[in-house]
Amino acid sequence: MEDSLSAQSMKKDIYTEEFLINMGPQHPSTHGVLSLECRLDGEIVMDCTPHLGYLHRSMEKIAENRTYTQFIPFTDRLDYVASINNNLGYCMTVEKLLKMEVPERAQYIRVIMAELNRIASHLIGIGAFAQDLGAFATPLFYGFRDREKILEIFDEICGNRLTYNYIRIGGVQSDFPEGLDKKINEFIKYMKLKIDDYDQLLTNNAILLARSKNIGCLSKEVAINYSITGPNLRASGIRRDIRKDAPYLVYDRFEFDVPLGANGDAWDRYKVRVEEIRQSLRIVEQAIHALPPGNPTSKANRIHKPQAGEVYVRTENPRGELGFYIVSDGSATPYRLKIRGPSFSNLAVLPELVKGLKIADIICILGSLDIVLGEIDR
Amino acid sequence: MFTFLNLIFMVMAGVMVLGFIAVSAMFLIWWERKVSAHIQNRYGPMRVGWHGALQSVADVIKLLLKEDIRPTKADAWVWWLAPFFAVVPSVMAFVVIPFSKELIPRDLNIGVLYIMAITSVCVIGIFMAGWGSNNKYSLLGGMRAAAQIISYELPLILSMITVVMVANSLSMQKIVEAQSRCWFIFHPNLALAGLIYIIAATAEVNRTPFDIPEAESELVAGFHTEYSGMKFAMFFLGEYTNVFIVSAIATTLFLGGWKGPLLPPIAWFLIKTYGIITFLMWVRWTFPRLRVDQLMGFAWKFLTPVSFLNLAIVGLLLLK
């Protein structure tokens, strides 16, 4: 074996080797504990395999040992950047299983909270993307600055800043405190100005364009084959948004557009997120004006015993389609719970996108896909 | 007697330069942290001393006391020597930096040439660090650094030669003298050279948007990933010294050096130099980073031809 190797290398005086690097799980820009096994030819990526599971907490199994109400805080820890949206998806699933009605005010509050959380999540997405492109933390800090305003609002409503546990089966945890609508209106006014700042600082920056235009183009076919959802799918030019296609809560009462990209490259994915922040602001603005009176808190008991059966509900998470599938056997705990997380599929397409590009592009594409490991590993 | 005096002078100059480098690097690290913090809506260091002014001192003490870790599979000699190769050339470049009319270790008659030659040696240190660490990230960082610094050396040197042509001398002091009426950056023949110089210099000292060798989000820390303690501090010192050097050269070649009204010359020199450094910091904390191939493309396909053209045109204008 060794002889033949040395004979080979004798034949070719100069030869190059591929080399293998493990990016992560401890690496400055793998967005959590993700490990990317990359085969490189110099700077060029030959192959890239994501390795998952460093954050696995067996959420789905835990659900089988918890009552329906007890599992809500666990959903916070799925996509921890957008936990209201996870609460929402789970609670809607259980409500459908229980055939429960939700007060109208609670539905409006849910929309407002989900959209504010979407803005907060996209702000981190944009900031982290720019950070991955080497804009040393400045856009990230700007994102955190604006997200802070949302967190203050959330803090006032439910007392938490990251894992809210706010949406309950049959309603929400508590009504808006006095004077909150004024605060939200102020935020909308503030954010509308700031989003233009992002456009000026980043969107048409020559370096950002050079780095992300035509990089990691996700074609419509590939996107559908990998079941990509959310902003990443819309960036490829496919008009698909559950809030529009199968409206839940009261989304059909609001006017908003679905921003689309043209090429499905990293820049489009970034741009779609910026536009979605604008649209979410529109939704929040309309919802806060139309907020009906009433009591949004849940009147249901803490222990639910739904009839035996199964149910699947999907909602539009900031990262795509979040689905919960619950099988009930009539007891107080789910018989089986399955979570369909958007980030999982969104990450799965990464090897497809990076082949033949440079190392720096892996980071750029990974940042533009905006994954959250908490949800992938569950 | 003469040689003895000479020796004393040399030792004193050396001590002064080293002291200045250490203090300047410490100040620059603090200043960069402050500038970046205020760009990013933060305060930066606030605890040690007034507005964190002594933070760098604390950091230096920390680095001095840290264990010096050597990876088992590192190439011992190369690994050990690399930090010195990175620092020593930038210290040596101080020989011809004119702080004022008198305050210059030695006004060599080939000053500009000396600077060009000596600062190119730094890249060997960086490459040695990348190679010797026996770490793939370091190797990639070292390779990138070598390619980048060599590529940007060309436009850098060409823009410096343009200045030499107009000033008609290679001596730093004579170049300063030549600017007594008009700073070269405002000289119609040299404005473009000044622009090329500042772009190439940014790349030369590996700062964003050209910080590919250390590209934190890709290569962890590039060539100095494996270095800790004082060896890491040496690279850091070398980096900030290089930033100072390129800014000092920019001041000397384009902004009239130490010349200025009212204030003493050294004050003018430092104001101008630190002004340029602050500008570089502003750029660094604002822009994203280019990709390595785009960077090389920019150097070879755009910056180098433009500087050659500029050189030729200025030459023709001088012939008249």
XYZ file of C-alpha atoms in Angstrom:
698
model
C 0.000 0.000 0.000
C 2.639 2.461 1.073
C 4.871 1.468 -1.765
C 2.224 2.111 -4.370
C 1.497 5.487 -2.751
C 5.103 6.585 -2.843
C 5.367 5.282 -6.399
C 2.405 7.420 -7.323
C 3.854 10.482 -5.723
C 7.161 9.775 -7.412
C 5.428 9.755 -10.746
C 3.834 13.118 -10.161
C 6.358 15.381 -8.513
C 3.800 18.003 -7.720
C 0.438 16.876 -6.516
C -2.233 18.462 -4.417
C -4.357 16.943 -1.729
C -7.875 17.735 -0.786
C -8.121 18.672 2.777
C -10.830 18.228 5.284
C -11.819 20.814 7.818
C -14.429 20.550 10.509
C -16.166 23.880 10.841
C -17.750 23.764 14.209
C -19.241 22.810 16.583
C -16.965 25.462 18.058
C -16.554 28.011 15.326
C -17.359 31.725 15.356
C -19.989 31.554 12.658
C -21.883 28.299 12.583
C -24.919 29.847 14.308
C -24.912 27.590 17.317
C -23.545 24.116 17.670
C -23.502 23.017 14.072
C -20.603 21.125 12.614
C -19.852 21.347 8.911
C -17.503 18.765 7.529
C -15.983 20.413 4.462
C -13.725 18.871 1.868
C -11.648 21.611 0.330
C -9.442 21.930 -2.676
C -7.491 24.979 -1.601
C -10.184 27.582 -1.134
C -12.775 25.735 -3.192
C -15.412 23.620 -1.514
C -15.717 20.137 -2.954
C -18.281 18.889 -0.536
C -19.921 19.940 2.689
C -21.860 17.782 5.118
C -23.696 19.259 8.076
C -23.596 17.195 11.263
C -26.439 17.790 13.657
C -27.518 16.708 17.067
C -25.286 18.628 19.451
C -28.322 20.359 20.908
C -30.697 17.412 20.897
C -32.965 17.456 23.928
C -35.521 14.921 22.700
C -38.356 17.404 22.832
C -40.782 15.134 21.038
C -40.312 12.324 23.554
C -40.577 14.726 26.475
C -43.967 15.800 25.110
C -45.301 12.295 25.635
C -44.714 12.619 29.356
C -46.119 16.092 29.843
C -49.680 17.346 29.885
C -50.692 19.532 26.980
C -50.285 22.710 29.034
C -46.943 21.650 30.471
C -45.390 21.354 27.024
C -45.884 25.018 26.074
C -42.635 26.217 27.720
C -40.729 23.528 25.833
C -41.857 24.979 22.524
C -40.171 28.241 23.557
C -36.873 26.408 23.355
C -37.311 25.219 19.804
C -36.682 28.323 17.758
C -35.564 30.474 20.632
C -35.313 33.581 18.479
C -39.021 33.449 17.682
C -40.578 31.638 20.610
C -44.015 33.296 20.420
C -44.457 31.771 16.995
C -43.706 28.325 18.383
C -46.108 28.791 21.280
C -48.671 29.834 18.747
C -48.226 26.832 16.473
C -48.422 24.382 19.339
C -51.417 25.989 21.059
C -53.332 26.190 17.787
C -52.721 22.491 17.235
C -54.043 21.586 20.672
C -57.003 23.925 20.218
C -57.857 22.216 16.969
C -57.617 18.868 18.705
C -59.939 20.130 21.454
C -62.168 21.989 18.956
C -61.824 25.026 21.178
C -62.852 28.574 20.326
C -60.444 31.424 21.037
C -61.694 34.919 22.030
C -61.382 37.434 19.219
C -59.214 39.787 21.241
C -56.838 36.936 21.947
C -56.568 36.246 18.222
C -55.627 39.853 17.527
C -53.132 39.865 20.366
C -51.614 36.672 18.998
C -51.188 38.244 15.588
C -49.543 41.342 17.060
C -47.185 39.281 19.197
C -46.316 36.865 16.411
C -45.541 39.679 13.986
C -43.468 41.637 16.505
C -41.560 38.458 17.174
C -41.087 37.963 13.446
C -39.554 41.433 13.213
C -37.242 40.656 16.136
C -36.210 37.392 14.527
C -35.549 38.941 11.120
C -33.485 41.700 12.739
C -31.197 39.053 14.173
C -31.222 37.232 10.844
C -30.103 40.321 8.942
C -27.539 41.305 11.553
C -26.032 37.839 11.727
C -25.902 37.637 7.940
C -23.969 40.891 7.710
C -21.741 39.709 10.534
C -20.991 36.547 8.579
C -19.967 38.680 5.644
C -17.402 40.313 7.874
C -19.139 43.544 8.800
C -17.657 43.325 12.267
C -20.712 43.219 14.514
C -21.965 46.689 13.628
C -25.173 45.613 11.828
C -25.629 42.906 14.442
C -25.540 45.476 17.209
C -27.967 47.681 15.298
C -30.264 44.683 14.984
C -30.033 44.056 18.702
C -30.664 47.722 19.433
C -33.964 47.654 17.557
C -34.877 44.200 18.835
C -34.410 45.563 22.340
C -37.439 47.838 21.803
C -39.543 44.784 20.982
C -38.183 42.913 23.973
C -39.156 45.842 26.207
C -42.705 45.607 24.909
C -42.743 41.849 25.466
C -41.222 42.293 28.898
C -44.071 44.605 29.820
C -46.670 42.158 28.529
C -45.457 38.851 29.902
C -42.364 39.519 31.990
C -39.979 37.552 29.786
C -37.421 38.571 27.222
C -36.493 35.409 25.352
C -38.734 32.471 26.183
C -42.129 34.053 26.574
C -44.500 31.170 27.312
C -47.192 33.723 26.603
C -49.714 31.990 24.389
C -51.936 29.553 26.208
C -54.355 26.898 25.064
C -57.575 28.821 24.480
C -56.176 32.311 24.814
C -53.146 34.177 26.039
C -51.495 34.466 29.427
C -52.658 38.006 30.191
C -54.222 41.037 28.562
C -52.120 43.954 27.302
C -51.276 46.336 30.141
C -52.606 49.894 30.116
C -51.063 52.176 27.488
C -49.265 49.443 25.602
C -50.876 50.230 22.254
C -49.271 53.661 22.424
C -45.907 52.054 22.982
C -46.375 49.699 20.038
C -47.411 52.589 17.801
C -44.279 54.461 18.831
C -42.218 51.405 17.986
C -43.796 51.140 14.540
C -42.947 54.769 13.837
C -39.378 54.230 15.094
C -38.853 51.004 13.185
C -40.098 52.428 9.890
C -37.271 54.956 10.050
C -34.679 52.428 11.158
C -35.467 49.950 8.421
C -34.503 52.635 5.916
C -31.200 52.900 7.765
C -30.577 49.216 7.140
C -31.273 49.771 3.474
C -28.754 52.588 3.378
C -26.082 50.797 5.360
C -26.352 47.370 3.799
C -28.813 46.646 1.034
C -27.046 48.337 -1.853
C -23.565 48.332 -0.381
C -21.194 47.406 -3.203
C -19.279 44.925 -1.082
C -22.434 43.235 0.169
C -23.697 42.978 -3.398
C -20.394 41.547 -4.599
C -20.423 39.003 -1.811
C -24.031 37.856 -1.983
C -25.425 38.513 -5.478
C -25.558 35.286 -7.501
C -24.100 33.344 -4.606
C -25.924 30.203 -3.554
C -28.718 30.464 -6.099
C -31.594 28.269 -5.000
C -33.659 27.369 -8.045
C -37.401 26.855 -7.765
C -37.141 23.116 -8.452
C -34.433 22.480 -5.880
C -36.281 24.598 -3.329
C -39.461 22.566 -3.775
C -37.611 19.249 -3.789
C -35.974 20.046 -0.475
C -39.263 21.424 0.903
C -37.763 24.791 1.678
C -40.273 27.175 3.190
C -40.539 30.704 4.455
C -38.423 33.653 3.316
C -35.911 31.295 1.704
C -38.583 29.873 -0.596
C -40.073 33.263 -1.350
C -36.603 34.548 -2.245
C -36.573 31.936 -5.015
C -39.655 33.557 -6.456
C -42.321 31.143 -5.247
C -45.325 32.883 -3.799
C -46.148 30.810 -0.779
C -47.056 32.153 2.634
C -49.426 30.272 4.922
C -50.701 33.556 6.273
C -52.054 34.214 2.766
C -52.644 30.714 1.382
C -54.428 29.187 4.360
C -55.088 32.105 6.684
C -55.214 31.226 10.352
C -56.142 33.473 13.284
C -57.356 36.732 11.742
C -54.672 37.167 9.091
C -57.296 37.348 6.330
C -58.509 40.672 7.742
C -55.231 42.500 7.171
C -53.686 43.920 4.081
C -50.102 42.924 3.451
C -47.907 41.864 0.561
C -45.762 38.783 0.197
C -42.296 40.012 -0.836
C -40.646 37.854 -3.460
C -37.081 37.508 -4.687
C -35.987 36.938 -8.267
C -32.915 34.689 -8.320
C -33.000 32.965 -4.976
C -29.456 34.060 -4.189
C -28.145 35.079 -0.791
C -28.921 38.732 -1.454
C -32.533 37.940 -2.319
C -32.956 36.011 0.892
C -31.585 38.983 2.792
C -33.770 41.427 0.896
C -36.934 39.381 1.420
C -36.335 39.545 5.157
C -35.932 43.309 5.082
C -39.174 43.633 3.142
C -40.961 41.236 5.479
C -40.110 43.488 8.386
C -41.936 46.288 6.548
C -44.942 44.044 5.910
C -45.031 42.834 9.503
C -45.052 46.447 10.645
C -48.082 46.995 8.413
C -49.889 44.043 9.963
C -49.122 45.159 13.509
C -50.303 48.672 12.687
C -53.632 47.433 11.357
C -54.106 44.935 14.174
C -53.452 47.444 16.911
C -56.047 49.809 15.435
C -58.664 47.092 15.075
C -58.003 45.489 18.471
C -61.468 44.489 19.776
C -62.402 44.703 23.468
C -62.948 41.653 25.644
C -61.013 39.254 27.823
C -58.256 37.423 25.942
C -57.221 35.086 28.751
C -58.039 31.416 28.566
C -60.960 30.077 30.556
C -60.080 26.463 29.931
C -58.833 24.099 32.614
C -55.158 23.328 32.934
C -55.643 19.637 32.213
C -57.015 18.771 28.796
C -58.252 15.370 27.763
C -58.974 15.565 24.049
C -60.784 12.814 22.195
C -58.627 10.177 20.578
C -57.511 11.324 17.149
C -54.800 13.094 15.280
C -54.274 16.601 14.048
C -51.726 18.601 12.083
C -51.530 22.384 12.077
C -49.012 24.529 10.246
C -48.212 28.153 10.843
C -45.875 30.632 9.231
C -42.842 30.880 11.480
C -40.236 33.586 10.676
C -38.131 30.798 9.164
C -40.880 28.995 7.302
C -43.571 26.452 7.837
C -43.742 25.216 11.409
C -45.999 22.209 11.767
C -47.131 20.300 14.845
C -48.586 16.833 14.492
C -50.259 15.429 17.573
C -51.773 11.994 18.055
C -54.042 11.746 21.073
C -55.221 8.562 22.754
C -57.715 10.375 24.968
C -55.387 10.733 27.947
C -54.021 13.966 29.417
C -50.717 13.609 27.548
C -50.103 13.353 23.805
C -49.582 9.841 22.513
C -47.126 11.164 19.962
C -45.982 14.622 19.013
C -43.998 15.434 15.910
C -42.573 18.804 15.076
C -41.913 19.853 11.507
C -39.293 22.558 11.862
C -38.523 24.833 8.920
C -34.812 25.253 9.704
C -34.211 21.532 9.318
C -35.187 21.509 5.643
C -33.582 24.879 5.085
C -30.261 23.546 6.339
C -30.574 20.310 4.363
C -30.158 22.209 1.100
C -26.804 23.705 2.134
C -24.559 20.995 0.589
C -26.435 21.466 -2.681
C -25.739 25.190 -2.705
C -22.081 25.371 -1.719
C -20.456 22.907 -4.097
C -17.747 24.549 -6.175
C -17.877 27.839 -4.302
C -15.314 29.326 -1.916
C -15.114 28.760 1.840
C -16.267 32.294 2.484
C -19.423 31.527 0.523
C -20.399 28.675 2.850
C -20.585 31.171 5.662
C -22.447 33.654 3.498
C -25.027 31.076 2.403
C -25.416 29.616 5.863
C -26.033 33.115 7.198
C -28.554 33.851 4.471
C -30.508 30.663 5.231
C -30.918 31.977 8.790
C -31.201 28.699 10.668
C -31.692 28.185 14.383
C -30.091 25.073 15.775
C -32.484 24.786 18.688
C -35.205 23.880 16.263
C -33.148 21.637 13.999
C -31.905 19.447 16.841
C -35.036 19.756 18.965
C 34.945 58.404 20.841
C 32.857 58.907 17.779
C 31.752 55.278 17.649
C 30.966 55.303 21.377
C 28.701 58.348 21.057
C 27.165 56.785 18.042
C 26.421 53.656 20.010
C 24.758 55.614 22.800
C 22.663 57.455 20.267
C 21.621 54.211 18.615
C 20.654 52.566 21.898
C 18.691 55.626 22.974
C 16.887 55.817 19.668
C 16.089 52.128 19.867
C 14.702 52.407 23.395
C 12.631 55.446 22.458
C 11.206 53.724 19.403
C 10.363 50.556 21.318
C 8.764 52.551 24.122
C 6.788 54.561 21.653
C 5.623 51.437 19.808
C 4.424 49.755 22.986
C 2.562 52.821 24.238
C 1.153 53.589 20.813
C -0.106 50.029 20.304
C -1.728 50.023 23.727
C -3.359 53.347 23.031
C -4.536 52.211 19.608
C -6.101 49.047 20.975
C -8.022 51.087 23.534
C -8.907 53.703 20.936
C -10.122 51.097 18.454
C -12.304 49.509 21.098
C -13.748 52.891 21.954
C -14.301 53.955 18.340
C -15.927 50.648 17.431
C -18.065 50.726 20.563
C -19.405 54.172 19.820
C -20.118 53.213 16.220
C -22.092 50.261 17.577
C -24.106 51.970 20.285
C -21.941 50.657 23.084
C -19.502 52.165 25.568
C -16.655 49.708 25.195
C -14.245 49.312 28.101
C -15.357 51.441 31.058
C -14.065 49.762 34.215
C -10.259 50.003 34.307
C -9.234 53.624 34.661
C -10.995 56.639 33.170
C -13.338 55.308 30.474
C -11.308 52.112 30.454
C -8.072 53.918 29.579
C -5.993 51.365 31.488
C -7.768 48.382 29.948
C -4.862 47.731 27.581
C -2.411 47.737 30.493
C -4.505 45.125 32.232
C -4.648 43.111 29.021
C -0.894 43.255 28.575
C -0.376 42.016 32.138
C -2.825 39.212 31.454
C -1.020 38.245 28.254
C 2.361 38.321 30.012
C 1.153 35.950 32.697
C -0.566 33.549 30.343
C 0.819 30.111 29.644
C 2.591 29.829 26.338
C 0.972 26.853 24.649
C 2.632 25.125 21.732
C 0.649 22.585 19.736
C 2.424 19.209 19.821
C 2.533 18.848 16.081
C 3.651 22.393 15.354
C 6.900 22.887 13.516
C 8.818 24.067 16.580
C 11.353 26.462 15.057
C 9.146 28.003 12.448
C 6.379 28.358 14.971
C 8.655 29.970 17.523
C 10.306 32.410 15.132
C 7.175 33.600 13.344
C 6.067 36.286 15.853
C 9.520 37.890 15.707
C 9.443 38.010 11.941
C 6.085 39.702 12.188
C 7.178 42.361 14.672
C 10.823 43.133 13.960
C 10.383 44.531 10.425
C 7.692 46.938 11.544
C 9.944 48.119 14.363
C 12.798 48.530 11.903
C 10.623 50.656 9.657
C 10.666 53.329 12.377
C 14.242 54.142 11.437
C 13.104 56.486 8.679
C 9.799 57.769 10.081
C 10.180 61.553 10.502
C 8.364 62.657 13.660
C 9.763 66.145 13.186
C 12.717 67.857 11.537
C 15.146 66.590 14.181
C 13.223 63.630 15.552
C 14.070 60.930 13.071
C 16.367 58.033 13.986
C 18.170 58.320 10.675
C 17.229 60.189 7.522
C 18.448 57.657 4.998
C 18.826 58.966 1.477
C 16.937 55.879 0.277
C 14.211 56.152 2.945
C 11.245 55.234 0.777
C 13.043 52.291 -0.767
C 14.074 51.098 2.700
C 10.475 51.241 3.918
C 9.220 49.310 0.897
C 11.819 46.624 1.427
C 11.548 46.251 5.158
C 7.763 46.166 5.431
C 7.583 43.356 2.882
C 9.387 41.074 5.321
C 6.330 40.962 7.621
C 4.570 38.597 5.266
C 7.227 35.956 5.889
C 6.364 35.988 9.576
C 2.674 35.615 8.837
C 3.294 32.804 6.406
C 5.595 31.077 8.887
C 2.899 31.305 11.537
C 0.345 29.788 9.201
C 2.654 27.007 8.129
C 4.280 26.279 11.468
C 1.064 26.011 13.469
C 0.145 22.871 11.551
C -3.475 23.921 11.711
C -5.638 24.003 8.613
C -7.293 27.292 9.435
C -3.905 28.833 10.116
C -2.528 27.482 6.881
C -5.423 28.935 4.901
C -5.002 32.238 6.709
C -1.261 32.285 6.093
C -1.644 31.474 2.396
C -4.263 34.141 1.956
C -2.136 36.680 3.774
C 0.883 35.953 1.628
C -1.109 36.222 -1.586
C -2.875 39.378 -0.484
C 0.095 41.275 0.864
C 2.235 40.506 -2.154
C -0.552 41.542 -4.527
C -1.228 44.836 -2.804
C 2.438 45.635 -2.467
C 2.490 46.516 -6.165
C -0.067 49.337 -6.205
C 1.295 50.491 -2.849
C 4.824 50.800 -4.148
C 3.711 52.302 -7.454
C 1.809 55.047 -5.673
C 4.853 55.710 -3.485
C 7.074 55.905 -6.555
C 4.758 58.514 -8.034
C 5.393 60.663 -4.979
C 9.120 60.074 -5.260
C 9.015 61.249 -8.864
C 7.291 64.493 -7.990
C 9.364 65.158 -4.875
C 12.522 64.189 -6.699
C 13.973 62.382 -3.706
C 13.820 59.104 -1.808
C 14.579 60.740 1.523
C 11.586 61.103 3.830
C 12.683 64.538 5.047
C 13.148 65.866 1.520
C 9.673 64.628 0.611
C 8.280 66.532 3.587
C 10.215 69.615 2.504
C 8.805 69.315 -1.000
C 5.344 69.706 0.457
C 5.934 73.038 2.163
C 3.698 74.844 -0.314
C 1.055 72.214 -1.039
C 0.276 68.843 0.523
C 0.711 66.137 -2.048
C -2.821 64.863 -1.545
C -4.038 68.187 -3.005
C -1.404 68.131 -5.734
C -3.281 67.529 -9.026
C -0.762 64.907 -10.132
C -0.817 62.990 -6.885
C -4.405 62.915 -5.611
C -5.061 59.590 -7.334
C -1.836 58.143 -5.969
C -2.990 59.119 -2.488
C -6.270 57.297 -2.984
C -4.518 54.196 -4.320
C -2.094 54.328 -1.423
C -4.794 54.376 1.236
C -6.705 51.502 -0.392
C -3.606 49.371 -0.829
C -2.417 50.231 2.666
C -5.701 49.037 4.147
C -5.159 45.724 2.415
C -1.510 45.682 3.406
C -2.361 45.795 7.107
C -5.228 43.299 6.751
C -8.083 45.470 7.860
C -11.706 45.232 6.752
C -12.817 45.266 3.961
C -9.555 43.447 3.237
C -9.153 41.408 6.415
C -9.258 38.105 4.558
C -6.251 36.502 6.325
C -7.938 36.690 9.707
C -11.515 36.523 8.408
C -12.959 35.686 11.768
C -16.244 34.360 10.499
C -14.514 31.856 8.221
C -11.077 31.072 9.547
C -11.549 31.485 13.300
C -8.487 33.728 13.718
C -6.477 32.923 10.616
C -2.742 32.555 10.976
C -2.607 33.287 14.710
C -5.297 30.774 15.723
C -2.838 28.615 17.642
C -0.888 31.372 19.347
C -1.503 32.336 22.949
C 0.029 34.533 25.598
C 2.931 36.745 24.661
C 3.364 35.266 21.176
C -0.162 36.266 20.334
C 0.570 39.675 21.819
C 3.525 39.973 19.457
C 1.268 39.506 16.450
C -1.128 42.020 17.873
C 1.693 44.454 18.488
C 2.960 43.874 14.971
C -0.476 44.500 13.527
C -0.997 47.791 15.311
C 2.558 48.880 14.615
C 1.947 48.212 10.945
C -1.212 50.259 11.050
C 0.783 53.077 12.600
C 3.545 52.738 10.017
C 1.289 52.860 6.964
C -0.545 55.839 8.418
C 2.731 57.547 9.250
C 3.928 57.002 5.689
C 0.642 58.350 4.358
C 1.123 61.412 6.556
C 4.666 61.894 5.355
C 4.033 61.283 1.689
C 0.672 62.935 1.234
C -0.329 65.096 4.198
C 2.764 67.222 4.547
C 4.406 65.189 7.312
C 5.179 67.125 10.483
C 4.577 70.510 8.893
C 1.794 72.666 10.284
C 1.156 76.010 11.936
C 1.242 76.908 15.666
C 1.564 73.454 17.228
C 4.977 71.769 17.506
C 5.838 69.509 14.526
C 5.570 66.278 16.488
C 2.023 67.153 17.521
C 1.066 67.755 13.898
C 2.636 64.489 12.889
C 0.752 62.527 15.539
C -2.550 64.310 14.883
C -2.388 63.509 11.190
C -1.275 59.923 11.712
C -3.875 59.100 14.324
C -6.457 60.853 12.177
C -5.725 58.448 9.333
C -5.801 55.518 11.741
C -9.204 56.626 13.010
C -10.402 56.817 9.426
C -9.203 53.252 8.857
C -11.069 52.178 11.994
C -14.225 53.875 10.803
C -14.010 51.954 7.537
C -13.259 48.731 9.337
C -16.310 48.868 11.556
C -18.668 49.845 8.758
C -18.074 47.649 5.731
C -18.435 43.926 5.125
C -15.455 41.969 3.876
C -14.618 41.048 0.293
C -14.068 37.469 -0.742
C -10.527 36.314 -1.363
C -10.835 35.959 -5.148
C -12.635 39.298 -5.447
C -9.838 40.852 -3.466
C -7.170 39.464 -5.743
C -9.184 40.425 -8.791
C -9.485 43.954 -7.486
C -5.734 44.173 -6.925
C -4.589 42.716 -10.239
C -7.338 43.728 -12.621
C -8.070 47.190 -11.328
C -5.722 48.713 -8.804
C -2.414 47.675 -10.380
C -3.266 48.782 -13.952
C -4.641 52.049 -12.644
C -1.497 52.727 -10.637
C 0.707 51.930 -13.630
C -1.353 54.287 -15.750
C -1.175 56.939 -13.079
C 2.578 56.494 -12.855
C 2.964 56.811 -16.622
C 0.781 59.913 -16.854
C 2.512 61.660 -13.975
C 5.840 60.780 -15.581
C 4.755 62.318 -18.877
C 3.530 65.462 -17.140
C 6.884 65.798 -15.365
C 8.773 65.493 -18.634
C 7.238 68.681 -19.980
